mmCIF file of C-alpha atoms in Angstrom:
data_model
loop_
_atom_site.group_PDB
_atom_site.id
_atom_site.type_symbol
_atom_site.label_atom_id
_atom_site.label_comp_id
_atom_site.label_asym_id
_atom_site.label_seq_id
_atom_site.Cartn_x
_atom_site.Cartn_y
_atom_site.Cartn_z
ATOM 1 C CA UNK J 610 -20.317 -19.622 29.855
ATOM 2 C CA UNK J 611 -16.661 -21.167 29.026
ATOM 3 C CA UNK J 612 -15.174 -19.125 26.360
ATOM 4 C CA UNK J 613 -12.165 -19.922 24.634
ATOM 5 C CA UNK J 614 -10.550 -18.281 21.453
ATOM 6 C CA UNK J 615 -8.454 -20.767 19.663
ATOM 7 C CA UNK J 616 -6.115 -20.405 16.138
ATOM 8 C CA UNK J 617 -8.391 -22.233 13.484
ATOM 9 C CA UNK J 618 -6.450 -25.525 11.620
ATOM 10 C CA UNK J 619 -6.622 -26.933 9.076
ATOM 11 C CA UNK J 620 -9.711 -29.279 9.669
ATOM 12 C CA UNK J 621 -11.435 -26.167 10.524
ATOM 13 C CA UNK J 622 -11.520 -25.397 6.866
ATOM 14 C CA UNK J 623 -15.399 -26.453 6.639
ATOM 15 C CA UNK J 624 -16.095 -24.485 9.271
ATOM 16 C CA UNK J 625 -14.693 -21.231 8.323
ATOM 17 C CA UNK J 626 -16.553 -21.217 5.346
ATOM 18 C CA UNK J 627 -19.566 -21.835 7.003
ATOM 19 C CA UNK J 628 -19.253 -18.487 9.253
ATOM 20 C CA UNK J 629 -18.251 -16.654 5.502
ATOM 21 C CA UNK J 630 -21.280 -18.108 4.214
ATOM 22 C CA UNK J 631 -23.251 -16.831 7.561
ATOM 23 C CA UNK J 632 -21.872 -13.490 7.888
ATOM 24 C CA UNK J 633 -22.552 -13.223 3.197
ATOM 25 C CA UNK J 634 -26.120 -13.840 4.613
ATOM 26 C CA UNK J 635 -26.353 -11.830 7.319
ATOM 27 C CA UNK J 636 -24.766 -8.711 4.862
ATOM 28 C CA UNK J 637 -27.104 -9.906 2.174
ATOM 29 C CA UNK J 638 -24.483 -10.794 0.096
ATOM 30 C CA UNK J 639 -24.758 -14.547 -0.053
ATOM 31 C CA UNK J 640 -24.434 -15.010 -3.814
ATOM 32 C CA UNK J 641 -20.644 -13.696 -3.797
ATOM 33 C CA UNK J 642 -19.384 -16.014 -1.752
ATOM 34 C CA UNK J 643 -17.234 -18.142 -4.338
ATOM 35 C CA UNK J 644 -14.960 -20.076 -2.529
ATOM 36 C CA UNK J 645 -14.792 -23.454 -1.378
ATOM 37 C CA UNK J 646 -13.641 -25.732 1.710
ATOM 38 C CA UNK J 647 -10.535 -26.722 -0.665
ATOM 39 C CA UNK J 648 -9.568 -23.162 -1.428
ATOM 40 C CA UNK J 649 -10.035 -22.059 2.068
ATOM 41 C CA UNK J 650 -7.524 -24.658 2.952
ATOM 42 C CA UNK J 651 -5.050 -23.932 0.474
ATOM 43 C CA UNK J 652 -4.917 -20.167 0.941
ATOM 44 C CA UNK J 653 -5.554 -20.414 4.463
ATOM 45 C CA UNK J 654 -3.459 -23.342 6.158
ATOM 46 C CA UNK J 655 -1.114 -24.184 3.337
ATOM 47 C CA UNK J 656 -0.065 -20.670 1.509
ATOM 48 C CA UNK J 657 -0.584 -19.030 4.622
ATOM 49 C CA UNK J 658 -2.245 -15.841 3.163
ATOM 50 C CA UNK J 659 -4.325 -15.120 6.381
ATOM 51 C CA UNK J 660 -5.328 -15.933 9.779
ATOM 52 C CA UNK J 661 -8.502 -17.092 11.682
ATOM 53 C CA UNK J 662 -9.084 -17.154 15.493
ATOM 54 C CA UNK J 663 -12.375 -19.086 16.230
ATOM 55 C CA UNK J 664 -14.230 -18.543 19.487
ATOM 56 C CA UNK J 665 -15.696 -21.528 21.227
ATOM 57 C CA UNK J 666 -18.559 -21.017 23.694
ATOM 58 C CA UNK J 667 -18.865 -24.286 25.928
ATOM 59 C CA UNK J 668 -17.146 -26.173 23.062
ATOM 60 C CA UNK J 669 -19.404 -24.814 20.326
ATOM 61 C CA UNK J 670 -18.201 -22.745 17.577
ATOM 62 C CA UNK J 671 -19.949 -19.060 18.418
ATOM 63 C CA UNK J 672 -17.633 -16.851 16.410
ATOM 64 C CA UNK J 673 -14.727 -16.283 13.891
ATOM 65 C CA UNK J 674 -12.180 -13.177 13.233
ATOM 66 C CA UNK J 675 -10.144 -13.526 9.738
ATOM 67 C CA UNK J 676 -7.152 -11.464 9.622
ATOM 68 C CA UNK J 677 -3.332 -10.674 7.853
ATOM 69 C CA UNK J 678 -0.255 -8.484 7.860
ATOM 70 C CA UNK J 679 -0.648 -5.414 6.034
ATOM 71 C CA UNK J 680 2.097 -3.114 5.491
ATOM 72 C CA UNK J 681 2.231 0.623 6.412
ATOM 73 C CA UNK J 682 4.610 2.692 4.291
ATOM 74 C CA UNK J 683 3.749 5.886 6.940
ATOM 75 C CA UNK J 684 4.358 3.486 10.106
ATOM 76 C CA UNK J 685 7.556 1.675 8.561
ATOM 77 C CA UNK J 686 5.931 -1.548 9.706
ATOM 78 C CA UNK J 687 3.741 -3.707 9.526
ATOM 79 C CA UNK J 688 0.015 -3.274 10.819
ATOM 80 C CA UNK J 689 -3.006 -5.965 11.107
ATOM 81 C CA UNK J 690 -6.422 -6.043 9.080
ATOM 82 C CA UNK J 691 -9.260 -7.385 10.157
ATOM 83 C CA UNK J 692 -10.910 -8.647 7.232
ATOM 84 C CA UNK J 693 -14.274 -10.298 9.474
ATOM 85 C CA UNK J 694 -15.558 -10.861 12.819
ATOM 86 C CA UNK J 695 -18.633 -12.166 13.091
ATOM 87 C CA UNK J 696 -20.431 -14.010 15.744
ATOM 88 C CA UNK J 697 -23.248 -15.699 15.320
ATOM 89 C CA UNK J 698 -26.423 -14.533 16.330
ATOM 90 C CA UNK J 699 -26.965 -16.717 19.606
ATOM 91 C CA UNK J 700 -24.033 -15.543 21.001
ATOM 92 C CA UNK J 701 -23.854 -12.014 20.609
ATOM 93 C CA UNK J 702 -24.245 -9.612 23.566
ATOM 94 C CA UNK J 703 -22.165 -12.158 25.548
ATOM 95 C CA UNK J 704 -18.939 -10.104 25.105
ATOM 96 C CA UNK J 705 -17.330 -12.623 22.376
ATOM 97 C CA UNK J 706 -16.654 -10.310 19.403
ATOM 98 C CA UNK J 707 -14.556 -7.862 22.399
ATOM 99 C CA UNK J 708 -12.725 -10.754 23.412
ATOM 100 C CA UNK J 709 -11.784 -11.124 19.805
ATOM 101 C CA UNK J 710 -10.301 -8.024 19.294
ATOM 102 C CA UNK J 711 -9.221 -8.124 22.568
ATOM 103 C CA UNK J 712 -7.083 -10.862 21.679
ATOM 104 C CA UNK J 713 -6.274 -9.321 17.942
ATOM 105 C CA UNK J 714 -5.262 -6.006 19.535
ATOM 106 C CA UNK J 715 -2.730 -8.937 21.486
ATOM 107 C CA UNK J 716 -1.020 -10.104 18.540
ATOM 108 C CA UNK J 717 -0.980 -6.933 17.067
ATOM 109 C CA UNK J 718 0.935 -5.606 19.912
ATOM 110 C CA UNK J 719 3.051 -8.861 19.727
ATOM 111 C CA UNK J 720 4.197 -8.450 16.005
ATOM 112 C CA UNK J 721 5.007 -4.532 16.634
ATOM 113 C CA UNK J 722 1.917 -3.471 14.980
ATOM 114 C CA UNK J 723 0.828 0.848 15.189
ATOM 115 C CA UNK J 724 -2.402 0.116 14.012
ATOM 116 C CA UNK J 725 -5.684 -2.827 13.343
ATOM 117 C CA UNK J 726 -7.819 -1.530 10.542
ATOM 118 C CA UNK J 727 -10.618 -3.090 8.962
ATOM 119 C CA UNK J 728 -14.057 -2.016 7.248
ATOM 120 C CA UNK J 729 -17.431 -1.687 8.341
ATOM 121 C CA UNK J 730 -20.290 -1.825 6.533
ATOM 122 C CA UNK J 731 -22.196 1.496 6.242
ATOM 123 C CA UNK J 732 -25.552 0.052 7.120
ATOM 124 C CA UNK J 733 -24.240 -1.821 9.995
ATOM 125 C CA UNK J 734 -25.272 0.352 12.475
ATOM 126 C CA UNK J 735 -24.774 -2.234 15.893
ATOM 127 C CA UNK J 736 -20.891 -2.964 14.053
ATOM 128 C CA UNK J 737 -20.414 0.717 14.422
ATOM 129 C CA UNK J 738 -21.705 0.890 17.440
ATOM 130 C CA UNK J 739 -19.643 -1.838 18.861
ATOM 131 C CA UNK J 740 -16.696 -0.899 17.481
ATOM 132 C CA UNK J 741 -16.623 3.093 18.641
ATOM 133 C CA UNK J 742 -17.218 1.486 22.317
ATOM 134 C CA UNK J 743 -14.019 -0.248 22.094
ATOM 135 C CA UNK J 744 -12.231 2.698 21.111
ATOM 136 C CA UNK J 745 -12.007 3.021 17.082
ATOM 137 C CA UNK J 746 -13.036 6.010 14.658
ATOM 138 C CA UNK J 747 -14.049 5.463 11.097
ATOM 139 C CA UNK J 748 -11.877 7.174 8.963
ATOM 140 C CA UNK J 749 -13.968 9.710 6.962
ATOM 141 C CA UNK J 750 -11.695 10.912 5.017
ATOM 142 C CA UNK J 751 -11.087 7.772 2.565
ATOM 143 C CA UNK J 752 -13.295 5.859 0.176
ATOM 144 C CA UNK J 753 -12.693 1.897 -0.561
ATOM 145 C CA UNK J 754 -12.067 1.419 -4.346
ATOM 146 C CA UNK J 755 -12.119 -2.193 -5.581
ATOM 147 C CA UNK J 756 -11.153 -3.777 -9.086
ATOM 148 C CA UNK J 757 -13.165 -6.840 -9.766
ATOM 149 C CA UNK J 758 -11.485 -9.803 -12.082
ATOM 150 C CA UNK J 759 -12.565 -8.326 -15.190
ATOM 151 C CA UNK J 760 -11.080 -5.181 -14.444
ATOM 152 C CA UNK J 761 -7.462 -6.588 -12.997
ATOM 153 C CA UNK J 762 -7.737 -8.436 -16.373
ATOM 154 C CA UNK J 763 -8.459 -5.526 -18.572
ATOM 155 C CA UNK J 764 -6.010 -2.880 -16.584
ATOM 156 C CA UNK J 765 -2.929 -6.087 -17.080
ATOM 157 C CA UNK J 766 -3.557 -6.369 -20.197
ATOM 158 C CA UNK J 767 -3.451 -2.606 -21.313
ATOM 159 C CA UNK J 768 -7.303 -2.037 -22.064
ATOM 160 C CA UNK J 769 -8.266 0.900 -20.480
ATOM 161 C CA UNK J 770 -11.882 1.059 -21.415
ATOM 162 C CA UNK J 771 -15.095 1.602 -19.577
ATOM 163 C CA UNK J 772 -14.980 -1.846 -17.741
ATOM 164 C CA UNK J 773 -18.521 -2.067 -15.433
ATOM 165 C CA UNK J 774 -18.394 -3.946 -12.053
ATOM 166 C CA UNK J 775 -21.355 -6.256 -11.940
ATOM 167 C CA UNK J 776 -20.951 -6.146 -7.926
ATOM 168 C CA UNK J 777 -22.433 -2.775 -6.697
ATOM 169 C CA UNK J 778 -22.537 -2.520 -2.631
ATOM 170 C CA UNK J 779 -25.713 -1.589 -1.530
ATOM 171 C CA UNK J 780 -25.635 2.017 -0.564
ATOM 172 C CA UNK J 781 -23.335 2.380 -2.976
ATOM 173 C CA UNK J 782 -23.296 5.621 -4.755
ATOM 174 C CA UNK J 783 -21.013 3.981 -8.064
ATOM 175 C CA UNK J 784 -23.099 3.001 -10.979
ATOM 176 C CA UNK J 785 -20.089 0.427 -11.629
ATOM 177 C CA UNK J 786 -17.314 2.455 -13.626
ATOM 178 C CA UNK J 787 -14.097 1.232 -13.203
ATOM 179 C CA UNK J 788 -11.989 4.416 -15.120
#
């Protein structure tokens, strides 16, 4: 097995949505996925907003880690987040998704990063898994809120009523308030 881990370009755009559009299925989440190939390439390769490593297995693409800066006001620095990793299901087991965060524990060393966070999902029990074998603890003492457009729009705007999420996580305990 030849494994490489390369920086994804810009005519990797197609291809990084289809490992978001993968890893929405595999989640069970496939209808919120709303991007497209041109938005991906915007944010991604011409803004600059985040980062993508794509692992190749014998020139095939078996995997993809999307990541950015984050800044830590108790570190005084900045820190990396690992928004996905996901390797598809052929390759797993083959030690691709470690030598992904091998290679983002790297660059966060390089940039002066304390710290790589990133979310898992609570019924992902082999993510967990994986993860506390190379070395991380879920933080138990913090919930993820989110805002969804709607909300952003009503909060800017000065309307602080009752706004309901339509997206509820599964598992999720929130009924959808937003106060």
């Amino acid at each position: 097995m030849d494994l490489h881990i390369r920086e994804a370009n810009i005519s990797d755009s197609a291809l990084v949505l289809s490992f978001i559009k993968e890893l929405a299925e595999f989640e069970g989440m496939e209808k919120e996925v709303t991007t497209t190939e041109a938005e991906l390439r915007e944010s991604l390769f011409q803004k600059r907003q985040a980062n993508v490593l794509i692992a190749e297995v014998d020139g095939n693409p078996a995997a993809f880690a999307l990541f950015y800066p984050v800044y830590s006001t108790f570190s005084g620095r900045q820190n990396l987040f690992l928004e996905d990793l996901f390797v598809k299901e052929e390759y797993r087991g083959k030690g691709i998704g470690k030598a992904l965060m091998k290679q983002l524990a790297k660059k966060a060393l390089q940039m002066g990063a304390k710290r790589l966070d990133w979310y898992v999902l609570e019924n992902n029990k082999s993510g967990s898994k994986f993860y506390n074998k190379l070395g991380a603890v879920p933080l138990l003492d913090r919930r993820t809120y989110r805002m969804n457009a709607k909300s952003l729009e009503s909060l800017a705007n000065g309307v602080m009523t009752n706004v309901k999420n339509k997206f509820i996580p599964s598992g999720s305990t929130d009924k959808g308030n937003s106060n």
